[in-house]
Amino acid sequence: MASLIDRSSVAAGNSLSHRRALLALGGGNAIEWYDWMVYGLLASYIGPLYFPSGSSVSETMSALAVFAVGFAARPLGAIIFGTLADRIGRRSVMLFSIGSMVLSSLVIALLPSHASIGVWAGVILLASRILQGLSTGIEAPLNSAYIVELAPEGKTARFGTVISIYVQAGIVGASLVCFLTTSLIAPDAMASWGWRIPFAVGAVGGLVFLWLRRALPETLHDQEDKPAEPARVGQVWAEVWQHRLALLAIVFVVAGAQALNYTWATGLPNLARSAYLEDPDTVFLVSTVAGICVAALYPLVGRLADRNRISRTFIVSRLAVVPLIFIVLAYQRPGMAVFTVVMLVGAPVLAFTMGLYNTVAATLMPTSCRVTGVGLGYAIGVAGFGGTAPYLLLWLQDIGAAWAFPVYGAVLCLLSVLLYVLVLRRGAVRVGS
């Protein structure tokens, strides 16, 4: 695999260590996910201010619909910026990605409500979410490609799970900041302005990692093998088309993981707060503890995958998810004890699902079109199946068809395994995975 990274240092002539590179890369990724998840967690506060209708469930679903629209921008971000990353390099696009997220989070933190500026409040909120979608559409696939190109031989899964730990830190951080905010601020103040604090925290944190990313090395080409001019757009997309089965596999590898992720990270907490009127402080606390459990299991996932092969670990763990996802059916009525059990049982499921999917997706594409291919597949998978999962969960619960949601998740997981095995049999998966 071509890489600018020396196996004993981050880059030839560069003093950065692998650890510092992972901090700059992973920390920025954590901020991306923090800012993205904060919106999902605070949807029940955002809805009444920007989409007032008199119904708490309807207002929350409107806010979640905007959440889903942000996902729809991801494929566009992947197409535009993935192509740039495969043509001119990874670093510049990573700087744009986190910069855009900082800007959009700051706008949401300061945005007046519907009562102040009318319908424009919702329009600006939607525009901010679209900008976040463009940013996040390239962030995860670009980080996945970068890690596969950075990691020493035999440690690809471990390096990948390090990034997953940072991602989980962002998700847990979002839950923790929301928990602390609701604990320290009175309910009326929280509903009025307190919900803005987590967005402001994310914007400030993003500036720190934007600065750190300025020192990241480039990994697209070897120093001595760098081409005289960037690859043409047509070349990049011709390679993506050549690997179209792998692209389809990436869509469902990501879809299965992100449908579960957003179910546990935002869907169930919003169901608890808006439909069952559970105590927000307790909901955020349980979500935070569950997220910490997921992060604690990531190193084990990485070691197992490197020891037993990434492909084998992915297939076995993804098949194990199929029966376990039906645990969501236990939470059919108010009750924090049941909610807590469902959230904690989901922790190991999420750890094996989220710990491997980025690395698995990146191994399905060659270096020359990796960011474009993974980015497009990732964006389609997340937009079509991940971002819509919280809305679908609440809607099916509302119409009395809650049973259909775990069936839907199980089908996504089975399709991901089937397609991955087909690509594996064609010999298109990166050697060593």
Coordinates of C-alpha atoms in Angstrom, one line a residue:
M1 CA 0.0 0.0 0.0
A2 CA 1.5 3.3 -1.0
S3 CA 2.0 5.7 1.8
L4 CA 4.0 8.7 2.8
I5 CA 4.2 7.4 6.3
D6 CA 7.3 5.5 7.4
R7 CA 6.5 2.5 9.6
S8 CA 8.6 3.8 12.4
S9 CA 7.6 7.5 12.2
V10 CA 4.7 9.5 11.0
A11 CA 6.4 11.0 8.0
A12 CA 9.9 11.2 6.6
G13 CA 11.6 14.3 7.9
N14 CA 8.6 15.0 10.2
S15 CA 9.0 15.0 14.0
L16 CA 5.4 14.1 14.7
S17 CA 4.8 10.7 16.4
H18 CA 2.0 8.4 15.6
R19 CA 0.5 9.3 18.9
R20 CA 0.4 13.0 18.1
A21 CA -1.0 12.4 14.6
L22 CA -3.7 10.3 16.1
L23 CA -4.5 13.0 18.6
A24 CA -4.8 15.7 15.9
L25 CA -6.8 13.3 13.6
G26 CA -8.9 11.6 16.3
G27 CA -9.5 14.7 18.4
G28 CA -10.9 16.5 15.3
N29 CA -13.1 13.5 14.6
A30 CA -14.3 13.6 18.2
I31 CA -15.4 17.2 17.8
E32 CA -17.2 16.4 14.6
W33 CA -19.1 13.7 16.2
Y34 CA -19.7 15.8 19.4
D35 CA -21.2 18.6 17.4
W36 CA -23.3 16.2 15.3
M37 CA -24.6 14.3 18.2
V38 CA -25.4 17.3 20.4
Y39 CA -28.1 18.3 17.9
G40 CA -29.6 14.8 18.0
L41 CA -29.6 14.7 21.8
L42 CA -31.1 18.2 22.1
A43 CA -33.8 17.8 19.4
S44 CA -36.5 17.8 22.0
Y45 CA -35.4 21.3 23.1
I46 CA -34.8 22.6 19.6
G47 CA -38.1 21.5 18.1
P48 CA -40.4 23.8 20.2
L49 CA -38.2 26.9 19.5
Y50 CA -37.9 26.5 15.8
F51 CA -40.9 24.3 14.8
P52 CA -43.7 25.2 17.3
S53 CA -46.8 23.1 16.8
G54 CA -48.2 22.5 20.2
S55 CA -47.3 18.8 20.2
S56 CA -44.0 17.8 21.9
V57 CA -43.7 14.6 19.8
S58 CA -44.5 16.5 16.6
E59 CA -42.0 19.3 17.4
T60 CA -39.3 16.7 18.3
M61 CA -39.9 14.8 15.1
S62 CA -39.6 18.1 13.1
A63 CA -36.2 18.7 14.7
L64 CA -35.2 15.1 13.9
A65 CA -36.4 15.6 10.3
V66 CA -33.8 18.4 10.0
F67 CA -31.3 16.1 11.6
A68 CA -32.0 13.6 8.8
V69 CA -31.8 16.3 6.1
G70 CA -28.3 17.0 7.3
F71 CA -27.5 13.5 6.4
A72 CA -28.8 14.0 2.9
A73 CA -26.0 16.5 2.4
R74 CA -23.4 13.9 3.2
P75 CA -23.2 12.2 -0.3
L76 CA -22.6 15.7 -1.9
G77 CA -19.8 16.4 0.6
A78 CA -18.3 12.9 -0.1
I79 CA -18.5 13.4 -3.9
I80 CA -17.0 16.9 -3.9
F81 CA -14.4 16.7 -1.2
G82 CA -13.6 13.0 -1.5
T83 CA -12.6 13.6 -5.1
L84 CA -10.4 16.5 -4.0
A85 CA -8.8 14.4 -1.3
D86 CA -7.9 11.7 -3.8
R87 CA -6.6 14.3 -6.3
I88 CA -4.7 16.8 -4.2
G89 CA -4.2 15.1 -0.8
R90 CA -5.9 14.5 2.5
R91 CA -4.7 17.3 4.8
S92 CA -6.3 20.3 3.2
V93 CA -9.7 18.6 3.1
M94 CA -9.4 17.6 6.7
L95 CA -8.9 21.3 7.7
F96 CA -12.0 22.3 5.7
S97 CA -14.0 19.6 7.3
I98 CA -13.5 20.7 10.9
G99 CA -13.6 24.4 10.0
S100 CA -17.0 24.0 8.5
M101 CA -18.3 22.1 11.6
V102 CA -17.0 24.9 13.9
L103 CA -18.8 27.6 11.9
S104 CA -22.1 25.8 11.7
S105 CA -22.1 24.9 15.5
L106 CA -21.4 28.5 16.3
V107 CA -24.3 29.7 14.1
I108 CA -26.7 27.3 15.9
A109 CA -25.5 28.4 19.3
L110 CA -26.3 32.0 18.4
L111 CA -29.4 31.5 16.2
P112 CA -32.6 33.4 17.2
S113 CA -35.8 31.4 17.6
H114 CA -39.0 31.3 15.6
A115 CA -40.5 33.8 18.0
S116 CA -37.8 36.3 17.0
I117 CA -37.3 36.0 13.3
G118 CA -40.2 33.7 12.2
V119 CA -39.7 31.1 9.5
W120 CA -36.1 32.2 8.9
A121 CA -35.1 30.6 12.1
G122 CA -35.9 27.2 10.7
V123 CA -34.3 28.0 7.4
I124 CA -31.0 29.1 8.9
L125 CA -31.1 26.0 11.2
L126 CA -31.6 23.8 8.2
A127 CA -28.8 25.6 6.3
S128 CA -26.4 25.1 9.2
R129 CA -27.3 21.4 9.3
I130 CA -26.6 21.1 5.6
L131 CA -23.2 22.6 6.1
Q132 CA -22.5 20.2 8.9
G133 CA -23.7 17.4 6.6
L134 CA -21.2 18.4 3.9
S135 CA -18.4 18.5 6.5
T136 CA -19.3 15.2 8.2
G137 CA -19.9 13.6 4.8
I138 CA -16.1 13.6 4.2
E139 CA -14.8 13.5 7.8
A140 CA -15.3 9.8 8.7
P141 CA -14.3 8.3 5.3
L142 CA -11.3 10.6 5.1
N143 CA -10.2 9.6 8.6
S144 CA -10.7 5.9 7.7
A145 CA -8.5 6.2 4.6
Y146 CA -5.9 8.2 6.5
I147 CA -5.7 5.6 9.3
V148 CA -5.4 2.6 6.9
E149 CA -2.5 4.5 5.2
L150 CA -0.9 5.5 8.5
A151 CA -1.1 2.2 10.4
P152 CA 1.9 -0.2 10.6
E153 CA 1.3 -3.7 9.1
G154 CA -0.6 -5.9 11.5
K155 CA -2.1 -3.0 13.5
T156 CA -4.7 -1.7 11.1
A157 CA -7.7 -2.7 13.3
R158 CA -6.0 -1.4 16.5
F159 CA -5.3 2.0 14.9
G160 CA -8.8 2.0 13.5
T161 CA -10.3 1.4 17.0
V162 CA -8.2 4.2 18.4
I163 CA -10.0 6.5 16.1
S164 CA -13.3 4.8 17.1
I165 CA -12.4 5.6 20.7
Y166 CA -12.1 9.3 19.8
V167 CA -15.4 9.1 18.0
Q168 CA -17.0 7.6 21.1
A169 CA -15.3 10.3 23.2
G170 CA -17.2 12.8 21.1
I171 CA -20.5 11.0 21.5
V172 CA -19.9 10.5 25.2
G173 CA -18.8 14.1 25.5
A174 CA -22.0 15.2 23.9
S175 CA -24.1 13.2 26.4
L176 CA -21.9 14.3 29.3
V177 CA -22.1 18.0 28.4
C178 CA -25.8 17.8 27.9
F179 CA -26.1 16.0 31.3
L180 CA -24.1 18.6 33.1
T181 CA -26.0 21.4 31.4
T182 CA -29.4 20.1 32.3
S183 CA -28.2 19.4 35.9
L184 CA -26.8 22.9 36.5
I185 CA -29.4 24.9 34.7
A186 CA -33.1 25.2 35.6
P187 CA -35.6 23.4 33.3
D188 CA -37.1 26.7 32.0
A189 CA -33.7 28.3 31.4
M190 CA -32.6 25.1 29.7
A191 CA -35.5 25.1 27.3
S192 CA -35.0 28.8 26.6
W193 CA -31.2 29.3 26.2
G194 CA -29.3 26.6 28.1
W195 CA -29.4 24.1 25.3
R196 CA -27.1 26.5 23.3
I197 CA -24.2 25.9 25.7
P198 CA -23.2 22.5 24.3
F199 CA -23.0 23.9 20.8
A200 CA -20.8 26.8 22.0
V201 CA -18.5 24.2 23.8
G202 CA -18.2 22.3 20.5
A203 CA -17.3 25.3 18.5
V204 CA -14.5 26.3 20.9
G205 CA -13.1 22.7 21.0
G206 CA -13.2 22.6 17.3
L207 CA -10.8 25.6 17.0
V208 CA -8.2 23.7 19.1
F209 CA -8.2 20.7 16.9
L210 CA -8.3 22.8 13.7
W211 CA -5.0 24.3 14.9
L212 CA -3.5 20.8 15.7
R213 CA -4.5 19.4 12.3
R214 CA -2.4 22.0 10.5
A215 CA 0.7 19.9 11.3
L216 CA -0.6 16.6 10.0
P217 CA 1.4 15.0 7.2
E218 CA 0.1 14.0 3.8
T219 CA -0.5 10.3 3.1
L220 CA -1.8 10.2 -0.5
H221 CA 1.6 9.5 -2.2
D222 CA 5.1 8.4 -1.3
Q223 CA 7.5 11.3 -1.1
E224 CA 9.7 9.8 -3.8
D225 CA 6.7 8.6 -5.8
K226 CA 4.6 11.7 -5.9
P227 CA 3.1 12.3 -9.3
A228 CA 3.9 15.5 -11.2
E229 CA 0.3 16.4 -11.3
P230 CA -2.9 15.4 -9.4
A231 CA -5.0 12.5 -10.7
R232 CA -7.8 13.6 -13.1
V233 CA -11.4 13.5 -11.8
G234 CA -12.3 11.1 -14.5
Q235 CA -9.6 8.7 -13.4
V236 CA -10.8 8.7 -9.8
W237 CA -14.4 8.0 -10.8
A238 CA -13.5 5.4 -13.3
E239 CA -11.8 3.5 -10.5
V240 CA -14.8 3.9 -8.2
W241 CA -17.0 2.5 -11.0
Q242 CA -14.6 -0.4 -11.4
H243 CA -15.1 -1.2 -7.8
R244 CA -18.9 -0.7 -7.8
L245 CA -19.6 -3.9 -5.9
A246 CA -17.3 -2.8 -3.1
L247 CA -19.0 0.6 -3.1
L248 CA -22.4 -1.2 -2.6
A249 CA -20.8 -3.3 0.2
I250 CA -19.6 -0.1 1.9
V251 CA -23.1 1.4 1.8
F252 CA -24.5 -1.5 3.8
V253 CA -21.5 -2.0 6.0
V254 CA -22.0 1.6 7.1
A255 CA -25.8 1.4 7.1
G256 CA -25.9 -1.5 9.5
A257 CA -23.5 0.2 11.9
Q258 CA -25.0 3.6 11.8
A259 CA -28.6 2.5 12.1
L260 CA -27.6 0.9 15.4
N261 CA -25.5 3.8 16.5
Y262 CA -28.2 6.4 16.0
T263 CA -30.8 4.2 17.5
W264 CA -28.9 4.0 20.8
A265 CA -27.2 7.4 20.7
T266 CA -30.2 9.6 19.8
G267 CA -33.3 7.5 19.0
L268 CA -33.8 5.8 22.3
P269 CA -32.9 8.9 24.4
N270 CA -35.4 11.0 22.4
L271 CA -38.0 8.3 22.7
A272 CA -37.5 8.3 26.4
R273 CA -37.7 12.1 26.8
S274 CA -40.4 13.1 24.3
A275 CA -42.7 10.0 24.2
Y276 CA -42.3 8.6 27.7
L277 CA -41.4 11.9 29.5
E278 CA -38.5 10.4 31.4
D279 CA -36.3 12.6 33.5
P280 CA -33.7 14.3 31.1
D281 CA -30.9 14.3 33.7
T282 CA -31.2 10.5 34.1
V283 CA -31.6 9.9 30.4
F284 CA -28.4 11.8 29.7
L285 CA -26.6 10.1 32.5
V286 CA -27.5 6.6 31.3
S287 CA -26.5 7.5 27.7
T288 CA -23.2 8.7 29.0
V289 CA -22.5 5.6 30.9
A290 CA -23.5 3.4 28.0
G291 CA -21.1 5.4 25.7
I292 CA -18.2 4.9 28.2
C293 CA -18.8 1.2 28.2
V294 CA -18.7 1.2 24.4
A295 CA -15.4 3.1 24.3
A296 CA -13.9 0.8 27.0
L297 CA -14.5 -2.2 24.7
Y298 CA -12.9 -0.8 21.6
P299 CA -9.3 -1.8 22.4
L300 CA -10.5 -5.4 22.8
V301 CA -12.2 -5.2 19.5
G302 CA -9.1 -4.0 17.8
R303 CA -6.8 -6.7 19.3
L304 CA -9.3 -9.5 18.4
A305 CA -9.6 -8.2 14.8
D306 CA -5.8 -8.0 14.3
R307 CA -5.3 -11.4 15.8
N308 CA -8.1 -13.2 14.0
R309 CA -8.2 -11.1 10.8
I310 CA -10.5 -8.1 10.3
S311 CA -12.7 -9.9 7.8
R312 CA -13.5 -12.9 10.1
T313 CA -14.1 -10.7 13.2
F314 CA -16.4 -8.4 11.2
I315 CA -18.5 -11.3 9.8
V316 CA -18.9 -13.0 13.1
S317 CA -19.7 -9.9 15.1
R318 CA -22.1 -8.5 12.5
L319 CA -24.1 -11.8 12.4
A320 CA -24.2 -11.7 16.3
V321 CA -25.9 -8.3 16.1
V322 CA -29.0 -9.8 14.3
P323 CA -30.6 -11.4 17.3
L324 CA -29.3 -8.8 19.8
I325 CA -31.0 -5.8 18.1
F326 CA -34.4 -7.1 19.2
I327 CA -33.6 -5.9 22.7
V328 CA -35.1 -2.5 21.7
L329 CA -38.6 -4.2 21.9
A330 CA -38.2 -4.4 25.7
Y331 CA -38.7 -0.6 25.9
Q332 CA -42.3 -0.2 25.0
R333 CA -43.5 2.0 27.9
P334 CA -42.1 4.4 30.5
G335 CA -39.6 3.0 32.9
M336 CA -36.0 4.1 33.5
A337 CA -34.9 0.6 34.7
V338 CA -35.8 -1.0 31.3
F339 CA -34.3 2.0 29.4
T340 CA -31.1 1.5 31.3
V341 CA -30.9 -2.2 30.6
V342 CA -31.6 -1.7 26.9
M343 CA -28.9 1.0 26.7
L344 CA -26.3 -1.1 28.5
V345 CA -27.0 -4.3 26.7
G346 CA -26.5 -2.4 23.5
A347 CA -23.0 -1.3 24.5
P348 CA -21.1 -4.5 23.4
V349 CA -23.2 -4.7 20.3
L350 CA -22.2 -1.1 19.4
A351 CA -18.6 -1.7 20.3
F352 CA -18.1 -4.5 17.8
T353 CA -20.3 -2.8 15.2
M354 CA -18.8 0.7 15.4
G355 CA -15.3 -0.5 16.2
L356 CA -14.7 -2.2 12.9
Y357 CA -17.0 -0.7 10.2
N358 CA -14.7 2.3 9.3
T359 CA -11.6 0.0 8.9
V360 CA -13.6 -2.6 7.0
A361 CA -15.0 0.1 4.6
A362 CA -11.5 1.5 4.0
T363 CA -10.1 -1.9 3.1
L364 CA -12.6 -2.3 0.3
M365 CA -11.2 0.4 -1.9
P366 CA -7.6 1.0 -3.3
T367 CA -5.6 4.0 -2.2
S368 CA -6.1 6.0 -5.5
C369 CA -9.9 6.2 -5.1
R370 CA -10.2 5.3 -1.4
V371 CA -11.6 8.6 0.0
T372 CA -14.0 9.1 -2.9
G373 CA -15.3 5.5 -2.8
V374 CA -15.5 5.2 0.9
G375 CA -16.9 8.7 1.2
L376 CA -19.7 8.1 -1.2
G377 CA -20.6 4.7 0.2
Y378 CA -20.4 6.1 3.7
A379 CA -22.5 9.1 3.0
I380 CA -25.2 7.0 1.2
G381 CA -25.3 4.5 4.1
V382 CA -25.5 7.1 6.8
A383 CA -28.0 9.4 5.0
G384 CA -30.3 6.6 3.9
F385 CA -30.2 4.4 7.0
G386 CA -28.3 6.1 9.9
G387 CA -29.8 9.6 10.0
T388 CA -33.3 8.3 9.5
A389 CA -33.1 5.7 12.2
P390 CA -34.2 7.9 15.2
Y391 CA -37.2 9.3 13.2
L392 CA -38.1 5.8 12.0
L393 CA -37.9 4.4 15.6
L394 CA -40.2 7.1 17.0
W395 CA -42.6 6.9 14.0
L396 CA -43.0 3.1 14.2
Q397 CA -43.4 3.3 18.0
D398 CA -46.1 6.0 17.5
I399 CA -48.1 4.0 15.0
G400 CA -47.9 0.7 17.0
A401 CA -45.5 -1.1 14.7
A402 CA -42.4 -1.1 17.0
W403 CA -41.6 -4.7 16.0
A404 CA -40.7 -3.6 12.5
F405 CA -37.7 -1.5 13.6
P406 CA -35.4 -4.4 14.8
V407 CA -36.4 -6.4 11.7
Y408 CA -35.3 -3.5 9.6
G409 CA -31.9 -3.3 11.5
A410 CA -31.4 -7.1 11.2
V411 CA -32.0 -7.0 7.4
L412 CA -29.4 -4.3 7.0
C413 CA -26.8 -6.3 9.0
L414 CA -27.4 -9.5 7.0
L415 CA -27.1 -7.6 3.7
S416 CA -23.8 -6.1 4.8
V417 CA -22.4 -9.5 5.5
L418 CA -23.6 -10.9 2.2
L419 CA -22.1 -8.1 0.1
Y420 CA -18.9 -8.1 2.1
V421 CA -18.4 -11.9 1.5
L422 CA -19.1 -11.4 -2.3
V423 CA -16.3 -8.8 -2.4
L424 CA -14.1 -11.0 -0.3
R425 CA -14.5 -13.9 -2.8
R426 CA -13.5 -11.6 -5.6
G427 CA -10.3 -10.9 -3.9
A428 CA -10.9 -7.1 -3.8
V429 CA -10.4 -6.7 0.0
R430 CA -7.0 -5.3 1.0
V431 CA -4.4 -8.0 1.8
G432 CA -4.0 -8.6 5.5
S433 CA -7.5 -7.6 6.4

